[in-house]
């Protein structure tokens, strides 16, 4: 009896120990499950692995036709949408070596404007096949060459007349008549004007990298060189008559000439600043330099100062050839100024509409 009671007690003890062990295991499992749940929730929702996107580049097929005969010259394939007209010209030259990029003009239609080198294919393409018309523009020269030739010629030509070469003037007449001081002053002012032009072309102006037909160079040189010869011949002639009002007229005009030359230079330096060039350019604002205050009144003060220089030179020398040259230059520059003025009005929202193009309150 005693043994049976002892065995029952031991069984109860085992059952109690087993029950406690089971509770401990369940409690430990609950802790592990609770910890795992927190870990999953803190990690956030499962995200799928992002797929790698492959960029799709659109290619165009460029068909180039002769603008005169309308016959097909070649087809350029696999031209990307970011390619420019300049790139197309390079590919065209590789396919047809006789068509040089510098003398090829490409058009969307016959008789239309020539496309600029910076224009992209994407901006002009209506479909995957683009048709362009090619025109041979003839022998081309760079714009730097044009400007240097335009300005070097007048500088040297005027000096030849100033030296009174015997083949131009009568040697006896030149030796007998003394030169008036205005003749020396006119030579100085004329040289200053074209030396400034040359230095600005080389070191100030950002000349376009494009080209122009050779005939434009010939026409420009003929205009500048021809007028310089006419002007220099009259001013340096032994029979030249000085201005009517004497030294007062000469002095005032010379001072005004130098002021206009300085103003023109400072305006050109200001316009060459990176903030005022390119597609993201902003309209120049006057600064501490008094010569830049002309921007308060006109859009193109460089043309204003240029015309002021030639008017002063006309009054100082009082000669008909200089007056005619000044008139023609004024007409041409007024056309350029009005064209730029319209561009400024369209491009700059904060632009003051009350400004004039070149002459304050008039033009």
Short mmCIF file of C-alpha atoms in Angstrom, two decimals:
data_model
loop_
_atom_site.label_atom_id
_atom_site.label_comp_id
_atom_site.label_asym_id
_atom_site.label_seq_id
_atom_site.Cartn_x
_atom_site.Cartn_y
_atom_site.Cartn_z
CA UNK A 1 0.00 0.00 0.00
CA UNK A 2 2.79 2.31 0.91
CA UNK A 3 4.64 1.45 -2.31
CA UNK A 4 1.54 2.15 -4.42
CA UNK A 5 1.07 5.52 -2.78
CA UNK A 6 4.72 6.31 -3.44
CA UNK A 7 4.43 5.39 -7.09
CA UNK A 8 1.36 7.57 -7.50
CA UNK A 9 3.18 10.48 -5.94
CA UNK A 10 6.14 10.01 -8.26
CA UNK A 11 3.85 9.87 -11.31
CA UNK A 12 2.14 13.07 -10.27
CA UNK A 13 5.54 14.68 -9.81
CA UNK A 14 6.62 13.57 -13.30
CA UNK A 15 3.40 14.84 -14.79
CA UNK A 16 3.86 18.19 -13.07
CA UNK A 17 7.46 18.48 -14.30
CA UNK A 18 6.40 17.54 -17.82
CA UNK A 19 3.61 20.11 -17.73
CA UNK A 20 6.04 22.82 -16.58
CA UNK A 21 8.52 21.88 -19.28
CA UNK A 22 5.81 22.08 -21.92
CA UNK A 23 4.73 25.53 -20.71
CA UNK A 24 8.36 26.74 -20.80
CA UNK A 25 8.82 25.48 -24.35
CA UNK A 26 5.54 27.08 -25.49
CA UNK A 27 6.46 30.32 -23.79
CA UNK A 28 9.88 30.30 -25.48
CA UNK A 29 8.28 29.55 -28.85
CA UNK A 30 5.86 32.45 -28.37
CA UNK A 31 8.75 34.77 -27.67
CA UNK A 32 10.54 33.61 -30.82
CA UNK A 33 7.40 34.02 -32.91
CA UNK A 34 6.73 37.48 -31.46
CA UNK A 35 10.34 38.53 -32.22
CA UNK A 36 10.11 37.19 -35.77
CA UNK A 37 6.84 39.04 -36.35
CA UNK A 38 8.34 42.31 -35.23
CA UNK A 39 11.32 41.79 -37.48
CA UNK A 40 9.12 41.17 -40.51
CA UNK A 41 6.92 44.20 -39.79
CA UNK A 42 9.90 46.48 -39.30
CA UNK A 43 11.35 45.41 -42.65
CA UNK A 44 8.29 46.73 -44.48
CA UNK A 45 6.48 45.19 -47.41
CA UNK A 46 8.45 43.01 -49.73
CA UNK A 47 9.45 44.88 -52.91
CA UNK A 48 10.12 43.21 -56.21
CA UNK A 49 13.57 43.63 -57.68
CA UNK A 50 13.42 46.59 -60.10
CA UNK A 51 13.79 45.57 -63.68
CA UNK A 52 16.71 47.06 -65.58
CA UNK A 53 15.40 49.49 -68.18
CA UNK A 54 17.21 49.42 -71.47
CA UNK A 55 17.26 52.82 -73.22
CA UNK A 56 15.72 52.72 -76.63
CA UNK A 57 17.54 54.95 -79.07
CA UNK A 58 15.54 55.99 -82.09
CA UNK A 59 17.42 55.89 -85.36
CA UNK A 60 16.56 57.81 -88.50
CA UNK A 61 17.23 57.25 -92.13
CA UNK A 62 18.42 60.38 -93.96
CA UNK A 63 17.78 60.57 -97.68
CA UNK A 64 19.84 63.28 -99.37
CA UNK A 65 18.75 64.59 -102.78
CA UNK A 66 20.41 67.06 -105.13
CA UNK A 67 18.54 70.37 -104.81
CA UNK A 68 18.88 71.10 -108.53
CA UNK A 69 18.21 67.73 -110.16
CA UNK A 70 16.09 66.20 -107.34
CA UNK A 71 18.07 62.98 -107.83
CA UNK A 72 19.08 60.85 -104.89
CA UNK A 73 22.73 61.26 -103.87
CA UNK A 74 22.91 58.84 -100.96
CA UNK A 75 21.08 57.43 -97.94
CA UNK A 76 22.50 57.71 -94.42
CA UNK A 77 21.17 55.07 -92.05
CA UNK A 78 21.38 54.66 -88.27
CA UNK A 79 21.42 58.39 -87.57
CA UNK A 80 20.53 59.00 -83.92
CA UNK A 81 17.94 61.52 -82.81
CA UNK A 82 20.57 63.59 -80.99
CA UNK A 83 22.66 64.01 -84.14
CA UNK A 84 22.93 67.53 -85.54
CA UNK A 85 23.06 68.84 -89.08
CA UNK A 86 26.82 69.17 -88.60
CA UNK A 87 27.01 65.44 -87.83
CA UNK A 88 24.91 64.68 -90.91
CA UNK A 89 27.31 66.72 -93.05
CA UNK A 90 30.23 64.74 -91.69
CA UNK A 91 28.52 61.43 -92.48
CA UNK A 92 27.56 62.78 -95.89
CA UNK A 93 31.18 63.67 -96.59
CA UNK A 94 32.31 60.14 -95.65
CA UNK A 95 29.75 58.63 -97.99
CA UNK A 96 30.43 61.14 -100.79
CA UNK A 97 33.92 62.64 -100.38
CA UNK A 98 33.38 65.32 -103.05
CA UNK A 99 30.76 67.05 -100.85
CA UNK A 100 32.78 69.02 -98.29
CA UNK A 101 30.94 69.86 -95.02
CA UNK A 102 32.01 73.52 -95.11
CA UNK A 103 30.37 74.14 -98.50
CA UNK A 104 27.25 71.96 -98.22
CA UNK A 105 23.89 73.56 -97.51
CA UNK A 106 21.05 71.27 -96.39
CA UNK A 107 17.36 72.19 -96.73
CA UNK A 108 14.10 70.53 -95.78
CA UNK A 109 12.60 71.69 -99.06
CA UNK A 110 13.92 73.24 -102.23
CA UNK A 111 14.06 77.00 -101.96
CA UNK A 112 13.78 76.90 -98.17
CA UNK A 113 16.28 78.24 -95.66
CA UNK A 114 19.48 76.35 -95.03
CA UNK A 115 19.49 74.42 -91.77
CA UNK A 116 21.90 75.60 -89.09
CA UNK A 117 24.63 73.20 -88.02
CA UNK A 118 23.34 73.04 -84.44
CA UNK A 119 19.81 71.90 -85.40
CA UNK A 120 19.07 68.34 -84.25
CA UNK A 121 17.49 65.67 -86.44
CA UNK A 122 14.81 65.03 -83.84
CA UNK A 123 13.57 68.62 -84.10
CA UNK A 124 12.96 68.42 -87.86
CA UNK A 125 11.95 64.78 -88.30
CA UNK A 126 8.28 64.02 -89.00
CA UNK A 127 8.92 60.28 -89.41
CA UNK A 128 11.78 57.80 -89.29
CA UNK A 129 12.76 58.81 -92.83
CA UNK A 130 14.00 62.39 -93.33
CA UNK A 131 14.56 63.87 -96.77
CA UNK A 132 17.11 66.67 -97.13
CA UNK A 133 18.16 68.64 -100.20
CA UNK A 134 21.85 69.35 -100.66
CA UNK A 135 23.26 72.44 -102.36
CA UNK A 136 26.89 73.16 -103.17
CA UNK A 137 27.49 76.65 -101.74
CA UNK A 138 30.84 77.07 -103.51
CA UNK A 139 34.19 77.98 -102.01
CA UNK A 140 33.83 78.94 -98.35
CA UNK A 141 35.96 81.01 -95.96
CA UNK A 142 35.79 81.39 -92.20
CA UNK A 143 34.23 84.46 -90.61
CA UNK A 144 37.53 85.28 -88.87
CA UNK A 145 39.21 85.48 -92.28
CA UNK A 146 36.45 87.77 -93.53
CA UNK A 147 36.78 90.22 -90.64
CA UNK A 148 40.57 90.27 -90.70
CA UNK A 149 40.59 90.95 -94.44
CA UNK A 150 37.93 93.66 -94.12
CA UNK A 151 39.85 95.57 -91.45
CA UNK A 152 43.46 94.99 -92.46
CA UNK A 153 42.87 96.37 -95.96
CA UNK A 154 41.59 99.83 -94.91
CA UNK A 155 44.40 100.18 -92.37
CA UNK A 156 47.14 99.58 -94.94
CA UNK A 157 45.43 101.42 -97.80
CA UNK A 158 44.99 104.59 -95.78
CA UNK A 159 48.65 104.56 -94.76
CA UNK A 160 49.70 104.28 -98.41
CA UNK A 161 47.75 107.44 -99.28
CA UNK A 162 49.01 109.17 -96.14
CA UNK A 163 52.61 108.62 -97.28
CA UNK A 164 51.72 110.36 -100.56
CA UNK A 165 53.30 107.83 -102.87
CA UNK A 166 54.44 109.50 -106.12
CA UNK A 167 52.31 107.15 -108.23
CA UNK A 168 49.20 108.56 -106.52
CA UNK A 169 49.97 112.29 -106.10
CA UNK A 170 52.18 114.73 -107.91
CA UNK A 171 55.53 114.74 -106.11
CA UNK A 172 56.23 118.44 -106.70
CA UNK A 173 52.78 119.48 -105.50
CA UNK A 174 53.09 117.28 -102.40
CA UNK A 175 56.49 118.72 -101.51
CA UNK A 176 55.36 122.33 -102.01
CA UNK A 177 52.22 122.22 -99.86
CA UNK A 178 52.44 121.56 -96.15
CA UNK A 179 49.89 119.30 -94.55
CA UNK A 180 47.29 120.74 -92.23
CA UNK A 181 47.31 119.22 -88.66
CA UNK A 182 43.87 117.72 -89.29
CA UNK A 183 45.43 115.42 -91.92
CA UNK A 184 47.72 113.86 -89.32
CA UNK A 185 44.89 113.70 -86.80
CA UNK A 186 42.59 112.01 -89.33
CA UNK A 187 45.23 109.36 -90.04
CA UNK A 188 45.65 108.73 -86.33
CA UNK A 189 41.89 108.37 -85.76
CA UNK A 190 41.42 106.15 -88.80
CA UNK A 191 44.24 103.84 -87.69
CA UNK A 192 42.92 103.71 -84.12
CA UNK A 193 39.50 102.68 -85.45
CA UNK A 194 40.70 99.73 -87.52
CA UNK A 195 43.40 98.61 -85.08
CA UNK A 196 40.64 98.36 -82.46
CA UNK A 197 38.59 96.30 -84.91
CA UNK A 198 41.46 93.89 -85.50
CA UNK A 199 42.29 93.44 -81.81
CA UNK A 200 38.64 92.88 -80.90
CA UNK A 201 38.29 90.30 -83.67
CA UNK A 202 41.28 88.37 -82.31
CA UNK A 203 40.78 88.73 -78.56
CA UNK A 204 37.26 89.99 -77.75
CA UNK A 205 34.62 88.86 -80.20
CA UNK A 206 33.50 85.24 -80.21
CA UNK A 207 33.45 84.80 -83.94
CA UNK A 208 31.18 82.08 -85.30
CA UNK A 209 32.95 78.88 -86.29
CA UNK A 210 30.84 78.76 -89.46
CA UNK A 211 31.78 79.72 -92.98
CA UNK A 212 30.52 82.08 -95.63
CA UNK A 213 30.83 82.00 -99.42
CA UNK A 214 33.97 83.49 -100.90
CA UNK A 215 31.90 85.99 -102.87
CA UNK A 216 30.76 87.61 -99.61
CA UNK A 217 34.40 88.18 -98.66
CA UNK A 218 35.07 89.76 -102.06
CA UNK A 219 32.01 92.04 -101.80
CA UNK A 220 32.86 93.15 -98.26
CA UNK A 221 36.48 93.86 -99.11
CA UNK A 222 35.46 95.74 -102.25
CA UNK A 223 33.14 97.96 -100.19
CA UNK A 224 35.54 98.74 -97.33
CA UNK A 225 38.71 98.95 -99.42
CA UNK A 226 37.06 101.00 -102.14
CA UNK A 227 35.61 103.58 -99.76
CA UNK A 228 38.87 103.76 -97.82
CA UNK A 229 40.74 104.56 -101.03
CA UNK A 230 38.26 107.30 -101.90
CA UNK A 231 38.33 108.77 -98.38
CA UNK A 232 42.11 108.61 -98.02
CA UNK A 233 42.65 110.14 -101.47
CA UNK A 234 40.61 113.26 -100.59
CA UNK A 235 41.95 113.80 -97.07
CA UNK A 236 45.63 113.30 -97.98
CA UNK A 237 45.47 115.23 -101.25
CA UNK A 238 47.85 118.20 -101.45
CA UNK A 239 44.88 120.46 -102.33
CA UNK A 240 42.82 119.32 -99.33
CA UNK A 241 40.93 122.17 -97.66
CA UNK A 242 40.66 122.11 -93.82
CA UNK A 243 37.26 122.42 -92.04
CA UNK A 244 35.39 125.71 -92.18
CA UNK A 245 35.41 126.43 -88.42
CA UNK A 246 39.05 125.63 -87.93
CA UNK A 247 40.58 124.15 -84.82
CA UNK A 248 37.42 124.39 -82.72
CA UNK A 249 35.54 122.11 -85.12
CA UNK A 250 38.49 119.73 -85.34
CA UNK A 251 39.09 119.53 -81.57
CA UNK A 252 35.45 118.93 -80.58
CA UNK A 253 35.01 116.28 -83.28
CA UNK A 254 38.24 114.50 -82.38
CA UNK A 255 37.29 114.33 -78.68
CA UNK A 256 33.83 113.03 -79.55
CA UNK A 257 35.42 110.46 -81.90
CA UNK A 258 37.67 109.10 -79.14
CA UNK A 259 34.74 108.94 -76.69
CA UNK A 260 32.66 106.94 -79.18
CA UNK A 261 35.58 104.61 -79.88
CA UNK A 262 36.02 103.95 -76.15
CA UNK A 263 32.27 103.39 -75.72
CA UNK A 264 32.18 100.97 -78.63
CA UNK A 265 35.06 98.99 -77.17
CA UNK A 266 33.55 98.69 -73.68
CA UNK A 267 30.18 97.65 -75.10
CA UNK A 268 31.82 94.93 -77.22
CA UNK A 269 33.75 93.66 -74.20
CA UNK A 270 30.52 93.56 -72.20
CA UNK A 271 28.63 91.70 -74.95
CA UNK A 272 31.39 89.08 -75.16
CA UNK A 273 30.81 88.05 -71.54
CA UNK A 274 29.50 84.43 -71.20
CA UNK A 275 26.28 85.69 -69.57
CA UNK A 276 25.37 87.54 -72.76
CA UNK A 277 26.19 84.83 -75.31
CA UNK A 278 24.57 81.53 -76.24
CA UNK A 279 21.01 80.28 -75.91
CA UNK A 280 20.72 81.06 -72.17
CA UNK A 281 21.97 84.62 -72.53
CA UNK A 282 20.50 87.45 -70.50
CA UNK A 283 20.15 91.03 -71.67
CA UNK A 284 23.14 93.18 -70.58
CA UNK A 285 22.53 95.53 -67.69
CA UNK A 286 24.46 98.80 -67.25
CA UNK A 287 27.18 98.72 -64.60
CA UNK A 288 29.55 101.22 -62.99
CA UNK A 289 31.15 101.98 -66.37
CA UNK A 290 29.49 105.19 -67.71
CA UNK A 291 29.83 103.96 -71.30
CA UNK A 292 27.44 101.08 -70.54
CA UNK A 293 24.69 103.44 -69.38
CA UNK A 294 23.65 103.70 -73.01
CA UNK A 295 21.84 100.39 -72.42
CA UNK A 296 19.22 102.41 -70.53
CA UNK A 297 18.20 104.03 -73.81
CA UNK A 298 18.95 101.69 -76.71
CA UNK A 299 19.23 97.98 -77.42
CA UNK A 300 22.38 98.17 -79.56
CA UNK A 301 24.69 100.86 -78.12
CA UNK A 302 27.65 99.43 -80.03
CA UNK A 303 25.98 100.58 -83.26
CA UNK A 304 25.19 103.93 -81.66
CA UNK A 305 28.83 104.51 -80.78
CA UNK A 306 29.94 103.26 -84.21
CA UNK A 307 27.76 105.79 -86.03
CA UNK A 308 28.88 108.46 -83.58
CA UNK A 309 32.51 107.78 -84.49
CA UNK A 310 31.89 108.16 -88.21
CA UNK A 311 29.78 111.29 -87.79
CA UNK A 312 32.59 112.81 -85.73
CA UNK A 313 35.13 111.79 -88.38
CA UNK A 314 32.93 113.39 -91.06
CA UNK A 315 32.68 116.67 -89.18
CA UNK A 316 36.39 116.65 -88.34
CA UNK A 317 37.55 116.14 -91.95
CA UNK A 318 34.59 117.80 -93.68
CA UNK A 319 34.81 115.66 -96.81
CA UNK A 320 32.08 114.29 -99.07
CA UNK A 321 33.38 110.66 -99.32
CA UNK A 322 33.35 110.28 -95.52
CA UNK A 323 29.81 111.68 -95.40
CA UNK A 324 28.54 109.20 -98.00
CA UNK A 325 30.27 106.30 -96.23
CA UNK A 326 28.74 107.38 -92.91
CA UNK A 327 25.27 107.55 -94.47
CA UNK A 328 25.52 104.06 -95.95
CA UNK A 329 26.87 102.62 -92.70
CA UNK A 330 24.07 104.29 -90.75
CA UNK A 331 21.42 102.72 -92.98
CA UNK A 332 22.98 99.26 -92.71
CA UNK A 333 23.47 99.42 -88.95
CA UNK A 334 19.94 100.70 -88.39
CA UNK A 335 18.65 97.59 -90.16
CA UNK A 336 20.85 95.35 -88.02
CA UNK A 337 19.80 97.18 -84.86
CA UNK A 338 16.08 96.87 -85.61
CA UNK A 339 16.47 93.16 -86.29
CA UNK A 340 18.28 92.61 -82.98
CA UNK A 341 15.77 94.83 -81.17
CA UNK A 342 12.91 92.55 -82.28
CA UNK A 343 14.84 89.50 -81.12
CA UNK A 344 15.41 91.08 -77.71
CA UNK A 345 11.72 91.94 -77.36
CA UNK A 346 10.76 88.35 -78.14
CA UNK A 347 13.49 86.66 -76.08
CA UNK A 348 13.68 88.66 -72.84
CA UNK A 349 10.49 88.96 -70.80
CA UNK A 350 11.90 91.61 -68.48
CA UNK A 351 13.07 93.74 -71.39
CA UNK A 352 11.99 97.42 -71.29
CA UNK A 353 9.81 98.06 -74.35
CA UNK A 354 10.39 101.81 -74.23
CA UNK A 355 13.96 101.41 -75.41
CA UNK A 356 14.91 102.32 -78.95
CA UNK A 357 16.95 100.14 -81.27
CA UNK A 358 19.92 102.42 -82.00
CA UNK A 359 19.13 106.14 -81.70
CA UNK A 360 17.53 107.15 -78.36
CA UNK A 361 13.84 108.12 -78.66
CA UNK A 362 14.04 108.09 -82.48
CA UNK A 363 15.02 104.74 -83.98
#
